[in-house]
């Protein structure tokens, strides 16, 4: 089963109430199959041919507090990111969604209601994807071409369904899950990113957080540091040359 290892890892991850934990180590060993090179993979986790480019990604927003703060930081540093939005949040904060779009960031689809993916019927998944696509399109005029499943939960059928909705499936790079939704210290988020950075990485953050998010403060350290190391911040579509 082509995505069997992702599926298995996702189930383990869900057991510990966590987003996907997948590995490019010898145990699982097949991460390169999922690294997007020359358009060969259906699931994007990185682009190792990208050179010194990386993608900042933000899930679960827009939110009324953290999304504008993060947009301010990206603007101050002149860098772009990708926001995987929840459709109902996009409808709640249309002006913030417009701001994301007008400032040159990419908008991805992260379902309409952030459901438990393993409980969805194929029809419900279709509805989650298409309703969000329409919500975003109604507000900013373009429909997302990227989809990230809540919790990183995937199966062959889910990937096929995403593809049939004209979207590419995006996860994130191994070792670049900042776990910022758990509100660790700023230093922990910074260290996770900086000590593991590789060319072509997709870094996972959240711009919705019911607690005190470390993300804005961490970005203020991470972005200048990586710029200083010669990295360029691009959207996910740019990273994979879509
Ligand atoms: Zn999410």
PDB file of C-alpha atoms and ligand atoms in Angstrom:
ATOM      1  CA  UNK A   1       0.000   0.000   0.000  1.00  0.00           C
ATOM      2  CA  UNK A   2       1.650   3.097  -1.240  1.00  0.00           C
ATOM      3  CA  UNK A   3       0.741   5.364   1.662  1.00  0.00           C
ATOM      4  CA  UNK A   4       0.604   2.575   4.172  1.00  0.00           C
ATOM      5  CA  UNK A   5       3.453   3.849   6.245  1.00  0.00           C
ATOM      6  CA  UNK A   6       1.973   7.310   6.448  1.00  0.00           C
ATOM      7  CA  UNK A   7      -1.347   5.784   7.399  1.00  0.00           C
ATOM      8  CA  UNK A   8       0.255   3.635  10.095  1.00  0.00           C
ATOM      9  CA  UNK A   9       2.307   6.481  11.466  1.00  0.00           C
ATOM     10  CA  UNK A  10      -0.759   8.700  11.514  1.00  0.00           C
ATOM     11  CA  UNK A  11      -2.726   6.185  13.521  1.00  0.00           C
ATOM     12  CA  UNK A  12       0.121   5.938  16.057  1.00  0.00           C
ATOM     13  CA  UNK A  13       0.210   9.694  16.168  1.00  0.00           C
ATOM     14  CA  UNK A  14      -3.522   9.988  16.713  1.00  0.00           C
ATOM     15  CA  UNK A  15      -3.255   7.576  19.620  1.00  0.00           C
ATOM     16  CA  UNK A  16      -1.060  10.097  21.380  1.00  0.00           C
ATOM     17  CA  UNK A  17      -3.386  12.896  20.215  1.00  0.00           C
ATOM     18  CA  UNK A  18      -0.720  14.362  17.991  1.00  0.00           C
ATOM     19  CA  UNK A  19      -0.326  15.386  14.408  1.00  0.00           C
ATOM     20  CA  UNK A  20       1.449  12.990  12.114  1.00  0.00           C
ATOM     21  CA  UNK A  21       4.850  11.720  13.130  1.00  0.00           C
ATOM     22  CA  UNK A  22       6.554  10.243  10.130  1.00  0.00           C
ATOM     23  CA  UNK A  23      10.176   9.416   9.641  1.00  0.00           C
ATOM     24  CA  UNK A  24      12.877   9.448   7.042  1.00  0.00           C
ATOM     25  CA  UNK A  25      14.933   7.060   9.127  1.00  0.00           C
ATOM     26  CA  UNK A  26      15.878   3.512   8.300  1.00  0.00           C
ATOM     27  CA  UNK A  27      12.807   2.141  10.059  1.00  0.00           C
ATOM     28  CA  UNK A  28      10.343   3.728   7.694  1.00  0.00           C
ATOM     29  CA  UNK A  29      12.934   4.532   5.113  1.00  0.00           C
ATOM     30  CA  UNK A  30      10.751   5.782   2.307  1.00  0.00           C
ATOM     31  CA  UNK A  31      10.412   9.475   2.941  1.00  0.00           C
ATOM     32  CA  UNK A  32      12.145  10.277  -0.342  1.00  0.00           C
ATOM     33  CA  UNK A  33       9.138   8.797  -2.108  1.00  0.00           C
ATOM     34  CA  UNK A  34       7.175  11.668  -0.640  1.00  0.00           C
ATOM     35  CA  UNK A  35       9.645  14.427  -1.271  1.00  0.00           C
ATOM     36  CA  UNK A  36       8.408  16.423  -4.185  1.00  0.00           C
ATOM     37  CA  UNK A  37      10.986  16.290  -6.940  1.00  0.00           C
ATOM     38  CA  UNK A  38      10.085  16.863 -10.554  1.00  0.00           C
ATOM     39  CA  UNK A  39       6.413  16.453  -9.743  1.00  0.00           C
ATOM     40  CA  UNK A  40       6.793  12.760  -9.021  1.00  0.00           C
ATOM     41  CA  UNK A  41       5.104  12.594  -5.621  1.00  0.00           C
ATOM     42  CA  UNK A  42       1.456  13.077  -4.743  1.00  0.00           C
ATOM     43  CA  UNK A  43       2.303  14.087  -1.175  1.00  0.00           C
ATOM     44  CA  UNK A  44       4.571  17.071  -0.652  1.00  0.00           C
ATOM     45  CA  UNK A  45       6.755  17.122   2.455  1.00  0.00           C
ATOM     46  CA  UNK A  46       9.787  18.993   1.118  1.00  0.00           C
ATOM     47  CA  UNK A  47      11.620  19.762  -2.089  1.00  0.00           C
ATOM     48  CA  UNK A  48      15.250  18.731  -1.774  1.00  0.00           C
ATOM     49  CA  UNK A  49      15.988  20.290  -5.180  1.00  0.00           C
ATOM     50  CA  UNK A  50      14.892  23.728  -4.008  1.00  0.00           C
ATOM     51  CA  UNK A  51      18.317  24.972  -2.913  1.00  0.00           C
ATOM     52  CA  UNK A  52      18.324  27.392   0.016  1.00  0.00           C
ATOM     53  CA  UNK A  53      14.566  27.853   0.049  1.00  0.00           C
ATOM     54  CA  UNK A  54      12.160  26.916   2.834  1.00  0.00           C
ATOM     55  CA  UNK A  55       8.404  27.365   3.355  1.00  0.00           C
ATOM     56  CA  UNK A  56       6.754  28.682   6.516  1.00  0.00           C
ATOM     57  CA  UNK A  57       3.268  27.196   6.883  1.00  0.00           C
ATOM     58  CA  UNK A  58       0.492  28.123   9.314  1.00  0.00           C
ATOM     59  CA  UNK A  59      -2.515  25.912  10.047  1.00  0.00           C
ATOM     60  CA  UNK A  60      -6.007  26.278  11.487  1.00  0.00           C
ATOM     61  CA  UNK A  61      -6.619  30.030  11.012  1.00  0.00           C
ATOM     62  CA  UNK A  62      -7.417  32.668  10.232  1.00  0.00           C
ATOM     63  CA  UNK A  63      -7.668  33.800  13.824  1.00  0.00           C
ATOM     64  CA  UNK A  64      -8.467  37.300  15.009  1.00  0.00           C
ATOM     65  CA  UNK A  65      -5.358  37.586  17.165  1.00  0.00           C
ATOM     66  CA  UNK A  66      -2.373  35.559  15.966  1.00  0.00           C
ATOM     67  CA  UNK A  67      -2.897  35.750  12.200  1.00  0.00           C
ATOM     68  CA  UNK A  68      -2.546  39.572  12.042  1.00  0.00           C
ATOM     69  CA  UNK A  69       0.474  39.418  14.378  1.00  0.00           C
ATOM     70  CA  UNK A  70       2.152  36.840  12.156  1.00  0.00           C
ATOM     71  CA  UNK A  71       1.302  38.819   9.009  1.00  0.00           C
ATOM     72  CA  UNK A  72       2.949  41.878  10.568  1.00  0.00           C
ATOM     73  CA  UNK A  73       6.140  39.893  11.263  1.00  0.00           C
ATOM     74  CA  UNK A  74       6.236  38.415   7.755  1.00  0.00           C
ATOM     75  CA  UNK A  75       5.743  41.906   6.288  1.00  0.00           C
ATOM     76  CA  UNK A  76       8.452  43.435   8.467  1.00  0.00           C
ATOM     77  CA  UNK A  77      10.885  40.818   7.198  1.00  0.00           C
ATOM     78  CA  UNK A  78       9.637  40.903   3.603  1.00  0.00           C
ATOM     79  CA  UNK A  79       8.966  37.160   3.463  1.00  0.00           C
ATOM     80  CA  UNK A  80       6.071  34.994   2.268  1.00  0.00           C
ATOM     81  CA  UNK A  81       4.263  32.117   3.937  1.00  0.00           C
ATOM     82  CA  UNK A  82       1.453  29.656   3.282  1.00  0.00           C
ATOM     83  CA  UNK A  83      -1.722  29.633   5.380  1.00  0.00           C
ATOM     84  CA  UNK A  84      -3.724  26.397   5.462  1.00  0.00           C
ATOM     85  CA  UNK A  85      -7.064  27.852   6.470  1.00  0.00           C
ATOM     86  CA  UNK A  86     -10.148  26.242   7.958  1.00  0.00           C
ATOM     87  CA  UNK A  87     -13.124  27.242   5.795  1.00  0.00           C
ATOM     88  CA  UNK A  88     -15.396  28.294   8.623  1.00  0.00           C
ATOM     89  CA  UNK A  89     -12.621  30.496  10.048  1.00  0.00           C
ATOM     90  CA  UNK A  90     -12.110  32.076   6.635  1.00  0.00           C
ATOM     91  CA  UNK A  91     -15.821  32.961   6.596  1.00  0.00           C
ATOM     92  CA  UNK A  92     -15.557  34.375  10.110  1.00  0.00           C
ATOM     93  CA  UNK A  93     -12.528  36.543   9.281  1.00  0.00           C
ATOM     94  CA  UNK A  94     -12.884  37.476   5.599  1.00  0.00           C
ATOM     95  CA  UNK A  95     -10.882  40.679   5.971  1.00  0.00           C
ATOM     96  CA  UNK A  96      -7.951  38.793   7.439  1.00  0.00           C
ATOM     97  CA  UNK A  97      -8.160  36.253   4.630  1.00  0.00           C
ATOM     98  CA  UNK A  98      -8.108  39.129   2.147  1.00  0.00           C
ATOM     99  CA  UNK A  99      -5.067  40.533   3.871  1.00  0.00           C
ATOM    100  CA  UNK A 100      -3.243  37.170   3.635  1.00  0.00           C
ATOM    101  CA  UNK A 101      -3.953  37.107  -0.089  1.00  0.00           C
ATOM    102  CA  UNK A 102      -3.236  40.754  -0.849  1.00  0.00           C
ATOM    103  CA  UNK A 103       0.145  40.602   0.907  1.00  0.00           C
ATOM    104  CA  UNK A 104       1.279  37.834  -1.425  1.00  0.00           C
ATOM    105  CA  UNK A 105       0.981  34.778   0.796  1.00  0.00           C
ATOM    106  CA  UNK A 106      -0.476  31.507  -0.385  1.00  0.00           C
ATOM    107  CA  UNK A 107      -3.760  30.144   0.951  1.00  0.00           C
ATOM    108  CA  UNK A 108      -4.166  26.385   1.294  1.00  0.00           C
ATOM    109  CA  UNK A 109      -7.247  24.322   2.148  1.00  0.00           C
ATOM    110  CA  UNK A 110      -7.368  22.691   5.615  1.00  0.00           C
ATOM    111  CA  UNK A 111     -11.003  21.473   5.482  1.00  0.00           C
ATOM    112  CA  UNK A 112     -14.128  23.422   6.425  1.00  0.00           C
ATOM    113  CA  UNK A 113     -14.607  22.276  10.024  1.00  0.00           C
ATOM    114  CA  UNK A 114     -11.293  20.607  10.983  1.00  0.00           C
ATOM    115  CA  UNK A 115     -12.985  17.233  11.447  1.00  0.00           C
ATOM    116  CA  UNK A 116     -11.548  13.944  12.623  1.00  0.00           C
ATOM    117  CA  UNK A 117     -10.408  12.718   9.211  1.00  0.00           C
ATOM    118  CA  UNK A 118     -10.697   9.055  10.072  1.00  0.00           C
ATOM    119  CA  UNK A 119     -14.426   9.437  10.747  1.00  0.00           C
ATOM    120  CA  UNK A 120     -15.286  11.135   7.440  1.00  0.00           C
ATOM    121  CA  UNK A 121     -17.137   9.413   4.626  1.00  0.00           C
ATOM    122  CA  UNK A 122     -15.782  10.101   1.112  1.00  0.00           C
ATOM    123  CA  UNK A 123     -18.812  12.345   0.516  1.00  0.00           C
ATOM    124  CA  UNK A 124     -18.127  14.321   3.687  1.00  0.00           C
ATOM    125  CA  UNK A 125     -14.482  14.755   2.712  1.00  0.00           C
ATOM    126  CA  UNK A 126     -15.568  16.022  -0.704  1.00  0.00           C
ATOM    127  CA  UNK A 127     -17.832  18.531   1.020  1.00  0.00           C
ATOM    128  CA  UNK A 128     -15.097  19.638   3.446  1.00  0.00           C
ATOM    129  CA  UNK A 129     -12.703  20.317   0.568  1.00  0.00           C
ATOM    130  CA  UNK A 130     -15.125  21.880  -1.907  1.00  0.00           C
ATOM    131  CA  UNK A 131     -16.931  24.069   0.653  1.00  0.00           C
ATOM    132  CA  UNK A 132     -13.616  25.554   1.765  1.00  0.00           C
ATOM    133  CA  UNK A 133     -12.487  26.017  -1.823  1.00  0.00           C
ATOM    134  CA  UNK A 134     -15.668  27.971  -2.523  1.00  0.00           C
ATOM    135  CA  UNK A 135     -15.448  29.988   0.702  1.00  0.00           C
ATOM    136  CA  UNK A 136     -11.883  31.084  -0.120  1.00  0.00           C
ATOM    137  CA  UNK A 137     -12.730  31.739  -3.745  1.00  0.00           C
ATOM    138  CA  UNK A 138     -15.767  33.841  -2.789  1.00  0.00           C
ATOM    139  CA  UNK A 139     -13.578  36.040  -0.553  1.00  0.00           C
ATOM    140  CA  UNK A 140     -10.290  36.373  -2.455  1.00  0.00           C
ATOM    141  CA  UNK A 141     -11.200  35.244  -5.957  1.00  0.00           C
ATOM    142  CA  UNK A 142      -8.958  32.190  -6.188  1.00  0.00           C
ATOM    143  CA  UNK A 143      -9.434  28.660  -4.946  1.00  0.00           C
ATOM    144  CA  UNK A 144      -6.578  26.891  -3.095  1.00  0.00           C
ATOM    145  CA  UNK A 145      -4.548  24.315  -5.015  1.00  0.00           C
ATOM    146  CA  UNK A 146      -2.981  22.831  -1.891  1.00  0.00           C
ATOM    147  CA  UNK A 147      -4.688  20.728   0.774  1.00  0.00           C
ATOM    148  CA  UNK A 148      -3.310  19.683   4.161  1.00  0.00           C
ATOM    149  CA  UNK A 149      -5.317  17.109   6.137  1.00  0.00           C
ATOM    150  CA  UNK A 150      -5.990  17.876   9.821  1.00  0.00           C
ATOM    151  CA  UNK A 151      -3.548  15.916  11.960  1.00  0.00           C
ATOM    152  CA  UNK A 152      -1.651  14.894   8.835  1.00  0.00           C
ATOM    153  CA  UNK A 153      -4.005  11.951   8.525  1.00  0.00           C
ATOM    154  CA  UNK A 154      -3.772  10.268   5.138  1.00  0.00           C
ATOM    155  CA  UNK A 155      -4.757   7.123   3.306  1.00  0.00           C
ATOM    156  CA  UNK A 156      -4.717   6.156  -0.350  1.00  0.00           C
ATOM    157  CA  UNK A 157      -8.401   7.007  -0.621  1.00  0.00           C
ATOM    158  CA  UNK A 158      -7.932  10.402   1.011  1.00  0.00           C
ATOM    159  CA  UNK A 159      -5.053  11.315  -1.313  1.00  0.00           C
ATOM    160  CA  UNK A 160      -7.137  10.212  -4.302  1.00  0.00           C
ATOM    161  CA  UNK A 161     -10.041  12.339  -3.092  1.00  0.00           C
ATOM    162  CA  UNK A 162      -7.792  15.377  -2.634  1.00  0.00           C
ATOM    163  CA  UNK A 163      -6.378  14.864  -6.126  1.00  0.00           C
ATOM    164  CA  UNK A 164      -9.861  14.541  -7.619  1.00  0.00           C
ATOM    165  CA  UNK A 165     -10.631  17.934  -6.041  1.00  0.00           C
ATOM    166  CA  UNK A 166      -7.735  19.403  -8.083  1.00  0.00           C
ATOM    167  CA  UNK A 167      -5.476  19.843  -5.057  1.00  0.00           C
ATOM    168  CA  UNK A 168      -1.988  18.667  -4.163  1.00  0.00           C
ATOM    169  CA  UNK A 169      -1.567  17.090  -0.727  1.00  0.00           C
ATOM    170  CA  UNK A 170       0.911  18.857   1.553  1.00  0.00           C
ATOM    171  CA  UNK A 171       2.270  17.660   4.875  1.00  0.00           C
ATOM    172  CA  UNK A 172       5.454  19.033   6.440  1.00  0.00           C
ATOM    173  CA  UNK A 173       9.096  18.095   6.741  1.00  0.00           C
ATOM    174  CA  UNK A 174      10.334  15.524   9.186  1.00  0.00           C
ATOM    175  CA  UNK A 175      11.770  17.363  12.215  1.00  0.00           C
ATOM    176  CA  UNK A 176       9.991  20.607  11.282  1.00  0.00           C
ATOM    177  CA  UNK A 177       6.853  20.070  13.357  1.00  0.00           C
ATOM    178  CA  UNK A 178       7.231  22.863  15.907  1.00  0.00           C
ATOM    179  CA  UNK A 179       4.374  21.593  18.104  1.00  0.00           C
ATOM    180  CA  UNK A 180       3.578  25.252  18.698  1.00  0.00           C
ATOM    181  CA  UNK A 181      -0.099  24.395  19.290  1.00  0.00           C
ATOM    182  CA  UNK A 182       1.006  22.871  22.602  1.00  0.00           C
ATOM    183  CA  UNK A 183       2.412  26.264  23.666  1.00  0.00           C
ATOM    184  CA  UNK A 184       6.007  25.231  24.403  1.00  0.00           C
ATOM    185  CA  UNK A 185       8.574  27.900  25.283  1.00  0.00           C
ATOM    186  CA  UNK A 186       9.602  30.235  22.477  1.00  0.00           C
ATOM    187  CA  UNK A 187      13.140  28.859  22.752  1.00  0.00           C
ATOM    188  CA  UNK A 188      11.926  25.313  22.115  1.00  0.00           C
ATOM    189  CA  UNK A 189      10.153  26.336  18.903  1.00  0.00           C
ATOM    190  CA  UNK A 190      13.205  28.282  17.750  1.00  0.00           C
ATOM    191  CA  UNK A 191      15.528  25.377  18.466  1.00  0.00           C
ATOM    192  CA  UNK A 192      13.317  22.838  16.677  1.00  0.00           C
ATOM    193  CA  UNK A 193      13.457  24.874  13.488  1.00  0.00           C
ATOM    194  CA  UNK A 194      17.012  26.190  13.543  1.00  0.00           C
ATOM    195  CA  UNK A 195      18.788  23.027  14.635  1.00  0.00           C
ATOM    196  CA  UNK A 196      17.050  20.870  12.024  1.00  0.00           C
ATOM    197  CA  UNK A 197      16.765  23.126   9.004  1.00  0.00           C
ATOM    198  CA  UNK A 198      17.487  21.569   5.599  1.00  0.00           C
ATOM    199  CA  UNK A 199      17.172  22.986   2.121  1.00  0.00           C
ATOM    200  CA  UNK A 200      13.614  22.674   0.831  1.00  0.00           C
ATOM    201  CA  UNK A 201      11.970  22.169   4.238  1.00  0.00           C
ATOM    202  CA  UNK A 202       8.301  22.833   4.915  1.00  0.00           C
ATOM    203  CA  UNK A 203       7.973  24.122   8.490  1.00  0.00           C
ATOM    204  CA  UNK A 204       4.749  23.609  10.449  1.00  0.00           C
ATOM    205  CA  UNK A 205       3.283  26.336  12.667  1.00  0.00           C
ATOM    206  CA  UNK A 206      -0.252  27.280  13.735  1.00  0.00           C
ATOM    207  CA  UNK A 207      -1.853  30.733  13.560  1.00  0.00           C
ATOM    208  CA  UNK A 208      -4.824  29.625  15.641  1.00  0.00           C
ATOM    209  CA  UNK A 209      -4.123  28.833  19.275  1.00  0.00           C
ATOM    210  CA  UNK A 210      -6.556  29.047  22.204  1.00  0.00           C
ATOM    211  CA  UNK A 211      -3.582  29.403  24.556  1.00  0.00           C
ATOM    212  CA  UNK A 212      -0.595  31.722  24.617  1.00  0.00           C
ATOM    213  CA  UNK A 213       1.122  31.005  21.323  1.00  0.00           C
ATOM    214  CA  UNK A 214       4.929  31.128  21.225  1.00  0.00           C
ATOM    215  CA  UNK A 215       4.801  31.423  17.428  1.00  0.00           C
ATOM    216  CA  UNK A 216       5.024  35.202  16.853  1.00  0.00           C
ATOM    217  CA  UNK A 217       8.013  35.606  19.175  1.00  0.00           C
ATOM    218  CA  UNK A 218       9.691  32.527  17.705  1.00  0.00           C
ATOM    219  CA  UNK A 219       9.250  33.877  14.165  1.00  0.00           C
ATOM    220  CA  UNK A 220      10.949  37.122  15.167  1.00  0.00           C
ATOM    221  CA  UNK A 221      14.066  35.059  15.909  1.00  0.00           C
ATOM    222  CA  UNK A 222      13.790  32.322  13.264  1.00  0.00           C
ATOM    223  CA  UNK A 223      13.228  34.500  10.193  1.00  0.00           C
ATOM    224  CA  UNK A 224      16.178  36.911  10.619  1.00  0.00           C
ATOM    225  CA  UNK A 225      18.475  34.025  11.600  1.00  0.00           C
ATOM    226  CA  UNK A 226      17.626  31.968   8.512  1.00  0.00           C
ATOM    227  CA  UNK A 227      17.801  35.034   6.265  1.00  0.00           C
ATOM    228  CA  UNK A 228      21.285  35.570   7.691  1.00  0.00           C
ATOM    229  CA  UNK A 229      22.174  31.982   6.784  1.00  0.00           C
ATOM    230  CA  UNK A 230      21.151  32.714   3.204  1.00  0.00           C
ATOM    231  CA  UNK A 231      17.722  31.099   3.154  1.00  0.00           C
ATOM    232  CA  UNK A 232      14.837  32.453   1.112  1.00  0.00           C
ATOM    233  CA  UNK A 233      11.259  32.062   2.337  1.00  0.00           C
ATOM    234  CA  UNK A 234       8.826  31.028  -0.376  1.00  0.00           C
ATOM    235  CA  UNK A 235       5.283  29.734  -0.579  1.00  0.00           C
ATOM    236  CA  UNK A 236       4.748  25.990  -0.865  1.00  0.00           C
ATOM    237  CA  UNK A 237       3.719  26.311  -4.512  1.00  0.00           C
ATOM    238  CA  UNK A 238       6.898  28.254  -5.205  1.00  0.00           C
ATOM    239  CA  UNK A 239       8.964  25.682  -3.311  1.00  0.00           C
ATOM    240  CA  UNK A 240       7.736  22.899  -5.581  1.00  0.00           C
ATOM    241  CA  UNK A 241       7.648  25.072  -8.713  1.00  0.00           C
ATOM    242  CA  UNK A 242       3.921  24.743  -9.268  1.00  0.00           C
TER     243      UNK A 242
HETATM  244 ZN1  LIG B   1      -5.063  21.609  11.767  1.00  0.00          ZN
END
